[in-house]
Tab-separated table of C-alpha atoms in Angstrom:
chain	number	residue	atom	x	y	z
A	1476	UNK	CA	0.000	0.000	0.000
A	1477	UNK	CA	2.768	2.410	0.938
A	1478	UNK	CA	4.623	1.525	-2.263
A	1479	UNK	CA	1.509	2.276	-4.337
A	1480	UNK	CA	1.036	5.624	-2.583
A	1481	UNK	CA	4.667	6.545	-3.214
A	1482	UNK	CA	4.352	5.577	-6.873
A	1483	UNK	CA	1.208	7.681	-7.244
A	1484	UNK	CA	2.930	10.641	-5.569
A	1485	UNK	CA	5.901	10.402	-7.921
A	1486	UNK	CA	3.585	10.088	-10.936
A	1487	UNK	CA	1.621	13.147	-9.847
A	1488	UNK	CA	4.807	15.116	-9.292
A	1489	UNK	CA	6.147	14.150	-12.715
A	1490	UNK	CA	2.827	14.934	-14.419
A	1491	UNK	CA	2.949	18.429	-12.916
A	1492	UNK	CA	6.303	19.275	-14.515
A	1493	UNK	CA	6.224	21.096	-17.867
A	1494	UNK	CA	7.831	19.427	-20.867
A	1495	UNK	CA	11.052	21.456	-21.041
A	1496	UNK	CA	11.835	20.788	-17.379
A	1497	UNK	CA	11.141	17.081	-17.880
A	1498	UNK	CA	13.405	16.774	-20.917
A	1499	UNK	CA	16.280	18.736	-19.340
A	1500	UNK	CA	16.006	16.734	-16.112
A	1501	UNK	CA	15.877	13.432	-18.039
A	1502	UNK	CA	18.865	14.369	-20.216
A	1503	UNK	CA	21.099	15.007	-17.218
A	1504	UNK	CA	19.969	11.816	-15.477
A	1505	UNK	CA	20.403	9.814	-18.692
A	1506	UNK	CA	24.046	10.822	-19.142
A	1507	UNK	CA	24.795	10.106	-15.493
A	1508	UNK	CA	23.204	6.634	-15.592
A	1509	UNK	CA	24.832	5.918	-18.973
A	1510	UNK	CA	28.221	6.718	-17.476
A	1511	UNK	CA	27.624	4.211	-14.674
A	1512	UNK	CA	26.616	1.458	-17.107
A	1513	UNK	CA	29.446	1.790	-19.643
A	1514	UNK	CA	32.802	0.003	-19.252
A	1515	UNK	CA	35.388	2.119	-17.454
A	1516	UNK	CA	37.682	2.414	-20.472
A	1517	UNK	CA	34.933	4.066	-22.559
A	1518	UNK	CA	35.212	7.846	-22.810
A	1519	UNK	CA	31.595	8.394	-21.715
A	1520	UNK	CA	31.873	6.196	-18.629
A	1521	UNK	CA	31.684	7.826	-15.211
A	1522	UNK	CA	35.314	6.798	-14.714
A	1523	UNK	CA	36.632	8.628	-17.807
A	1524	UNK	CA	34.058	11.180	-18.958
A	1525	UNK	CA	35.275	14.068	-16.803
A	1526	UNK	CA	38.815	13.923	-18.142
A	1527	UNK	CA	37.569	13.834	-21.749
A	1528	UNK	CA	34.676	16.300	-21.603
A	1529	UNK	CA	35.132	18.621	-18.605
A	1530	UNK	CA	35.498	22.382	-19.012
A	1531	UNK	CA	39.300	22.590	-19.013
A	1532	UNK	CA	40.608	25.890	-20.419
A	1533	UNK	CA	44.203	24.712	-20.667
A	1534	UNK	CA	43.172	21.786	-22.885
A	1535	UNK	CA	41.162	24.104	-25.177
A	1536	UNK	CA	44.069	26.558	-25.352
A	1537	UNK	CA	46.488	23.751	-26.252
A	1538	UNK	CA	44.126	22.001	-28.671
A	1539	UNK	CA	41.345	24.329	-29.971
A	1540	UNK	CA	39.530	21.382	-31.522
A	1541	UNK	CA	38.519	20.488	-27.961
A	1542	UNK	CA	36.150	23.472	-27.879
A	1543	UNK	CA	33.331	20.945	-27.411
A	1544	UNK	CA	34.296	20.910	-23.720
A	1545	UNK	CA	32.479	24.248	-23.390
A	1546	UNK	CA	29.203	22.416	-24.078
A	1547	UNK	CA	29.663	18.844	-22.866
A	1548	UNK	CA	30.824	19.720	-19.348
A	1549	UNK	CA	27.363	20.978	-18.350
A	1550	UNK	CA	25.793	17.517	-18.687
A	1551	UNK	CA	28.344	15.595	-16.602
A	1552	UNK	CA	28.247	15.082	-12.836
A	1553	UNK	CA	30.858	13.746	-10.462
A	1554	UNK	CA	28.685	11.547	-8.243
A	1555	UNK	CA	25.147	10.820	-7.071
A	1556	UNK	CA	25.082	13.663	-4.554
A	1557	UNK	CA	26.257	16.124	-7.211
A	1558	UNK	CA	23.514	15.323	-9.719
A	1559	UNK	CA	20.863	14.927	-7.000
A	1560	UNK	CA	21.592	18.402	-5.618
A	1561	UNK	CA	21.660	19.991	-9.079
A	1562	UNK	CA	18.473	18.338	-10.297
A	1563	UNK	CA	16.635	19.102	-7.050
A	1564	UNK	CA	17.585	22.754	-7.498
A	1565	UNK	CA	16.576	22.662	-11.160
A	1566	UNK	CA	13.049	21.408	-10.523
A	1567	UNK	CA	12.598	24.269	-8.040
A	1568	UNK	CA	13.381	27.035	-10.528
A	1569	UNK	CA	12.799	25.389	-13.934
A	1570	UNK	CA	8.978	25.071	-13.998
A	1571	UNK	CA	8.236	28.679	-13.025
A	1572	UNK	CA	10.592	30.027	-15.693
A	1573	UNK	CA	9.209	27.654	-18.302
A	1574	UNK	CA	5.673	28.860	-17.601
A	1575	UNK	CA	6.959	32.409	-17.988
A	1576	UNK	CA	8.898	31.815	-21.221
A	1577	UNK	CA	7.020	28.957	-22.855
A	1578	UNK	CA	8.511	25.523	-23.524
A	1579	UNK	CA	10.155	26.308	-26.863
A	1580	UNK	CA	11.850	29.488	-25.639
A	1581	UNK	CA	12.804	27.721	-22.395
A	1582	UNK	CA	14.658	25.078	-24.432
A	1583	UNK	CA	16.366	27.806	-26.437
A	1584	UNK	CA	17.400	29.685	-23.294
A	1585	UNK	CA	18.848	26.520	-21.715
A	1586	UNK	CA	20.915	25.729	-24.833
A	1587	UNK	CA	21.955	29.366	-25.129
A	1588	UNK	CA	23.196	29.393	-21.539
A	1589	UNK	CA	25.123	26.147	-22.002
A	1590	UNK	CA	27.012	27.731	-24.916
A	1591	UNK	CA	27.398	31.256	-23.526
A	1592	UNK	CA	28.514	30.148	-20.072
A	1593	UNK	CA	31.177	27.906	-21.612
A	1594	UNK	CA	32.541	30.839	-23.612
A	1595	UNK	CA	32.393	33.128	-20.552
A	1596	UNK	CA	34.195	30.522	-18.459
A	1597	UNK	CA	36.969	30.295	-21.015
A	1598	UNK	CA	37.207	34.083	-21.361
A	1599	UNK	CA	37.346	34.693	-17.597
A	1600	UNK	CA	40.032	32.024	-17.164
A	1601	UNK	CA	42.171	33.663	-19.878
A	1602	UNK	CA	41.662	37.147	-18.432
A	1603	UNK	CA	42.573	35.983	-14.940
A	1604	UNK	CA	45.729	34.336	-16.305
A	1605	UNK	CA	47.056	36.931	-18.755
A	1606	UNK	CA	45.714	40.146	-17.209
A	1607	UNK	CA	46.090	39.379	-13.518
A	1608	UNK	CA	48.588	36.503	-13.440
A	1609	UNK	CA	46.157	34.180	-11.663
A	1610	UNK	CA	46.487	30.715	-13.282
A	1611	UNK	CA	44.177	28.610	-11.114
A	1612	UNK	CA	41.021	29.018	-13.196
A	1613	UNK	CA	42.972	28.241	-16.374
A	1614	UNK	CA	43.993	24.863	-14.934
A	1615	UNK	CA	40.587	24.002	-13.483
A	1616	UNK	CA	38.621	21.027	-14.792
A	1617	UNK	CA	34.939	21.597	-13.995
A	1618	UNK	CA	31.735	19.676	-14.685
A	1619	UNK	CA	28.086	20.103	-13.780
A	1620	UNK	CA	24.823	21.864	-14.605
A	1621	UNK	CA	24.972	24.384	-11.776
A	1622	UNK	CA	26.253	27.220	-13.982
A	1623	UNK	CA	22.932	27.064	-15.835
A	1624	UNK	CA	21.129	26.736	-12.494
A	1625	UNK	CA	22.766	29.922	-11.222
A	1626	UNK	CA	21.701	31.668	-14.419
A	1627	UNK	CA	18.077	30.559	-13.986
A	1628	UNK	CA	18.016	31.500	-10.296
A	1629	UNK	CA	19.512	34.893	-11.115
A	1630	UNK	CA	16.794	35.582	-13.698
A	1631	UNK	CA	14.150	34.648	-11.125
A	1632	UNK	CA	15.676	36.949	-8.519
A	1633	UNK	CA	15.936	39.860	-10.980
A	1634	UNK	CA	12.285	39.464	-11.957
A	1635	UNK	CA	11.155	39.342	-8.316
A	1636	UNK	CA	10.028	42.540	-6.540
A	1637	UNK	CA	13.116	44.407	-5.238
A	1638	UNK	CA	11.866	44.343	-1.640
A	1639	UNK	CA	11.226	40.601	-1.654
A	1640	UNK	CA	13.427	38.505	0.648
A	1641	UNK	CA	14.723	35.131	-0.565
A	1642	UNK	CA	16.030	32.449	1.741
A	1643	UNK	CA	19.447	30.835	1.764
A	1644	UNK	CA	20.023	27.570	3.662
A	1645	UNK	CA	19.798	27.838	7.460
A	1646	UNK	CA	17.068	30.462	7.129
A	1647	UNK	CA	19.346	33.322	6.055
A	1648	UNK	CA	17.296	35.901	4.153
A	1649	UNK	CA	18.665	38.403	1.643
A	1650	UNK	CA	17.031	40.878	-0.783
A	1651	UNK	CA	16.159	39.321	-4.125
A	1652	UNK	CA	18.641	41.498	-6.070
A	1653	UNK	CA	21.545	40.238	-3.975
A	1654	UNK	CA	20.406	36.632	-3.690
A	1655	UNK	CA	22.608	35.158	-6.500
A	1656	UNK	CA	25.765	36.776	-5.129
A	1657	UNK	CA	24.952	35.748	-1.565
A	1658	UNK	CA	24.336	32.178	-2.758
A	1659	UNK	CA	27.633	32.239	-4.667
A	1660	UNK	CA	29.576	33.183	-1.531
A	1661	UNK	CA	27.562	30.781	0.631
A	1662	UNK	CA	28.249	27.801	-1.646
A	1663	UNK	CA	31.950	28.609	-1.755
A	1664	UNK	CA	32.224	28.848	2.028
A	1665	UNK	CA	30.239	25.674	2.729
A	1666	UNK	CA	31.691	23.652	-0.183
A	1667	UNK	CA	35.095	25.144	-1.097
A	1668	UNK	CA	35.766	22.382	-3.628
A	1669	UNK	CA	33.000	23.500	-6.016
A	1670	UNK	CA	33.777	25.603	-9.068
A	1671	UNK	CA	33.582	29.274	-8.098
A	1672	UNK	CA	34.049	30.501	-11.662
A	1673	UNK	CA	31.458	28.023	-12.984
A	1674	UNK	CA	28.828	29.526	-10.676
A	1675	UNK	CA	29.948	33.110	-11.227
A	1676	UNK	CA	29.646	32.968	-15.021
A	1677	UNK	CA	26.089	31.695	-14.539
A	1678	UNK	CA	25.256	34.956	-12.760
A	1679	UNK	CA	27.053	37.013	-15.405
A	1680	UNK	CA	25.251	35.144	-18.206
A	1681	UNK	CA	21.892	35.888	-16.580
A	1682	UNK	CA	22.726	39.592	-16.407
A	1683	UNK	CA	23.598	39.535	-20.107
A	1684	UNK	CA	20.266	37.874	-20.819
A	1685	UNK	CA	18.309	40.406	-18.774
A	1686	UNK	CA	20.167	43.252	-20.466
A	1687	UNK	CA	19.053	41.907	-23.839
A	1688	UNK	CA	22.605	41.126	-24.992
A	1689	UNK	CA	21.699	37.531	-25.884
A	1690	UNK	CA	18.650	38.362	-28.010
A	1691	UNK	CA	20.551	37.730	-31.239
A	1692	UNK	CA	21.134	34.137	-30.104
A	1693	UNK	CA	17.461	33.453	-29.433
A	1694	UNK	CA	14.562	33.089	-31.888
A	1695	UNK	CA	11.950	35.840	-31.970
A	1696	UNK	CA	8.453	35.392	-30.549
A	1697	UNK	CA	7.053	35.551	-34.088
A	1698	UNK	CA	9.316	32.715	-35.235
A	1699	UNK	CA	8.382	30.570	-32.222
A	1700	UNK	CA	4.662	31.219	-32.778
A	1701	UNK	CA	4.942	30.143	-36.423
A	1702	UNK	CA	7.022	27.098	-35.492
A	1703	UNK	CA	4.434	25.922	-32.973
A	1704	UNK	CA	1.668	26.351	-35.548
A	1705	UNK	CA	3.250	23.980	-38.085
A	1706	UNK	CA	1.418	20.637	-38.464
A	1707	UNK	CA	4.492	18.571	-37.543
A	1708	UNK	CA	4.765	20.447	-34.211
A	1709	UNK	CA	1.081	20.499	-33.359
A	1710	UNK	CA	1.102	17.019	-31.826
A	1711	UNK	CA	3.804	18.119	-29.387
A	1712	UNK	CA	2.263	21.523	-28.677
A	1713	UNK	CA	-1.088	19.918	-27.834
A	1714	UNK	CA	0.459	17.840	-25.034
A	1715	UNK	CA	-0.852	18.964	-21.612
A	1716	UNK	CA	2.680	19.487	-20.305
A	1717	UNK	CA	3.682	21.789	-23.167
A	1718	UNK	CA	3.570	25.534	-22.436
A	1719	UNK	CA	2.698	27.252	-25.712
A	1720	UNK	CA	4.448	30.520	-26.451
A	1721	UNK	CA	1.137	32.340	-26.829
A	1722	UNK	CA	0.282	31.419	-23.225
A	1723	UNK	CA	3.686	32.333	-21.742
A	1724	UNK	CA	3.479	34.797	-18.865
A	1725	UNK	CA	6.341	36.888	-20.239
A	1726	UNK	CA	3.879	38.504	-22.673
A	1727	UNK	CA	1.759	39.703	-19.771
A	1728	UNK	CA	4.745	41.125	-17.868
A	1729	UNK	CA	5.355	44.890	-17.794
A	1730	UNK	CA	7.834	45.905	-20.502
A	1731	UNK	CA	10.399	47.160	-17.978
A	1732	UNK	CA	10.551	43.692	-16.350
A	1733	UNK	CA	11.088	41.800	-19.591
A	1734	UNK	CA	14.616	40.850	-20.718
A	1735	UNK	CA	16.141	43.945	-22.239
A	1736	UNK	CA	13.461	46.169	-20.672
A	1737	UNK	CA	14.062	49.725	-19.537
A	1738	UNK	CA	15.041	48.705	-15.999
A	1739	UNK	CA	18.135	46.992	-17.385
A	1740	UNK	CA	18.981	48.476	-20.772
A	1741	UNK	CA	20.299	51.749	-19.290
A	1742	UNK	CA	23.624	50.007	-18.657
A	1743	UNK	CA	24.350	49.904	-22.400
A	1744	UNK	CA	24.245	53.733	-22.463
A	1745	UNK	CA	27.284	53.994	-20.172
A	1746	UNK	CA	30.404	54.870	-22.264
A	1747	UNK	CA	32.823	51.962	-22.723
A	1748	UNK	CA	35.818	54.059	-21.595
A	1749	UNK	CA	34.034	54.857	-18.332
A	1750	UNK	CA	33.256	51.203	-17.676
A	1751	UNK	CA	36.875	50.165	-18.412
A	1752	UNK	CA	38.280	52.901	-16.221
A	1753	UNK	CA	35.933	52.091	-13.360
A	1754	UNK	CA	36.842	48.399	-13.557
A	1755	UNK	CA	40.573	49.195	-13.525
A	1756	UNK	CA	40.232	51.471	-10.504
A	1757	UNK	CA	37.998	48.980	-8.687
A	1758	UNK	CA	40.471	46.165	-9.271
A	1759	UNK	CA	43.411	48.264	-8.047
A	1760	UNK	CA	41.523	49.077	-4.857
A	1761	UNK	CA	40.064	45.628	-4.215
A	1762	UNK	CA	42.892	43.350	-5.380
A	1763	UNK	CA	44.429	42.985	-1.867
A	1764	UNK	CA	41.036	41.792	-0.617
A	1765	UNK	CA	39.993	39.734	-3.626
A	1766	UNK	CA	43.206	37.757	-4.083
A	1767	UNK	CA	42.733	35.717	-0.856
A	1768	UNK	CA	39.131	35.023	-1.912
A	1769	UNK	CA	40.326	33.829	-5.312
A	1770	UNK	CA	42.765	31.496	-3.602
A	1771	UNK	CA	39.930	30.072	-1.504
A	1772	UNK	CA	37.762	29.738	-4.618
A	1773	UNK	CA	40.459	27.706	-6.360
A	1774	UNK	CA	40.885	25.308	-3.418
A	1775	UNK	CA	42.046	21.838	-4.427
A	1776	UNK	CA	41.671	18.567	-2.586
A	1777	UNK	CA	44.687	16.442	-1.830
A	1778	UNK	CA	45.615	14.673	-5.130
A	1779	UNK	CA	45.963	11.282	-3.451
A	1780	UNK	CA	42.516	11.553	-1.874
A	1781	UNK	CA	41.001	12.818	-5.090
A	1782	UNK	CA	42.468	9.916	-7.042
A	1783	UNK	CA	40.704	7.492	-4.772
A	1784	UNK	CA	37.439	9.400	-5.078
A	1785	UNK	CA	37.315	10.238	-8.785
A	1786	UNK	CA	39.357	7.448	-10.260
A	1787	UNK	CA	41.110	8.673	-13.399
A	1788	UNK	CA	39.026	11.816	-13.880
A	1789	UNK	CA	42.115	13.960	-13.488
A	1790	UNK	CA	43.835	12.413	-16.484
A	1791	UNK	CA	44.781	14.773	-19.213
A	1792	UNK	CA	43.023	16.727	-21.794
A	1793	UNK	CA	44.966	18.427	-24.492
A	1794	UNK	CA	47.770	15.888	-24.424
A	1795	UNK	CA	49.072	16.948	-20.998
A	1796	UNK	CA	50.304	14.455	-18.464
A	1797	UNK	CA	48.723	16.278	-15.550
A	1798	UNK	CA	45.293	17.771	-15.021
A	1799	UNK	CA	43.516	19.017	-11.937
A	1800	UNK	CA	40.645	16.948	-10.583
A	1801	UNK	CA	37.261	17.924	-11.943
A	1802	UNK	CA	35.351	20.340	-9.788
A	1803	UNK	CA	31.623	20.079	-9.257
A	1804	UNK	CA	29.630	22.836	-10.847
């Protein structure tokens, strides 16, 4: 009886998830389970996948044909706790955003973030190395979907009323505008082995989205409407779990709260020379304080312990004989 009740509860929960959330959730779980089932010497196995497909800037710099790491790393997870935590977080924020955007646009936004966050990760690692002489991010090997999760949570917090308080673990409450940054610091303090830069670029990618800078990567509402009206798509669109674009809540939102709306687009009117100068001055003033934080963010476990935990995940991309252990992201 209890088993039947649990099965019914799970079925009801699954039936309540919109299609885009279901497919994204299932894709991540599929690759994790596939990795467990494959022989260890296969590149997609859980034993070897991280070393072949993690986000590893040094490998991409040494062998540009490994650019695929920018995309593949998001769908890999180090262990059961890693994917369970990420997917639990995803089903908290995914459905509300999908109902706001519509299923088709939600898919497009997820894929856009996977690509953009990989490029941002690579760019930040190069800037930290060549501009500031900080090599740790360049040598980091990171995997996980949490960069996209941080992007989704940041969008939610930016769309929330400014005076709304959001809760961190242990009941800590912060204003919605500061929630992503507070969560970033909180995660790094509680779990110093996670990828700081992987989470940070998720926040930066969300700001770019809200500013409208990613519009050229996403299809227009008119295109999505026409796509969903085609006969070959109608069978999918008519599914109860599909959120049609015409019913998406984003169309009912005030213009200033939409991505690229007036509350955010003012930033593009600031002269580039002023932004560059302000960043240079800010870095000169804050470097003595930020450098210790960067060192904490790039914390590494003991190699011997990591070898026992991750197997051969630290083995080399880009033809190198040494590679840092993959960090959860």
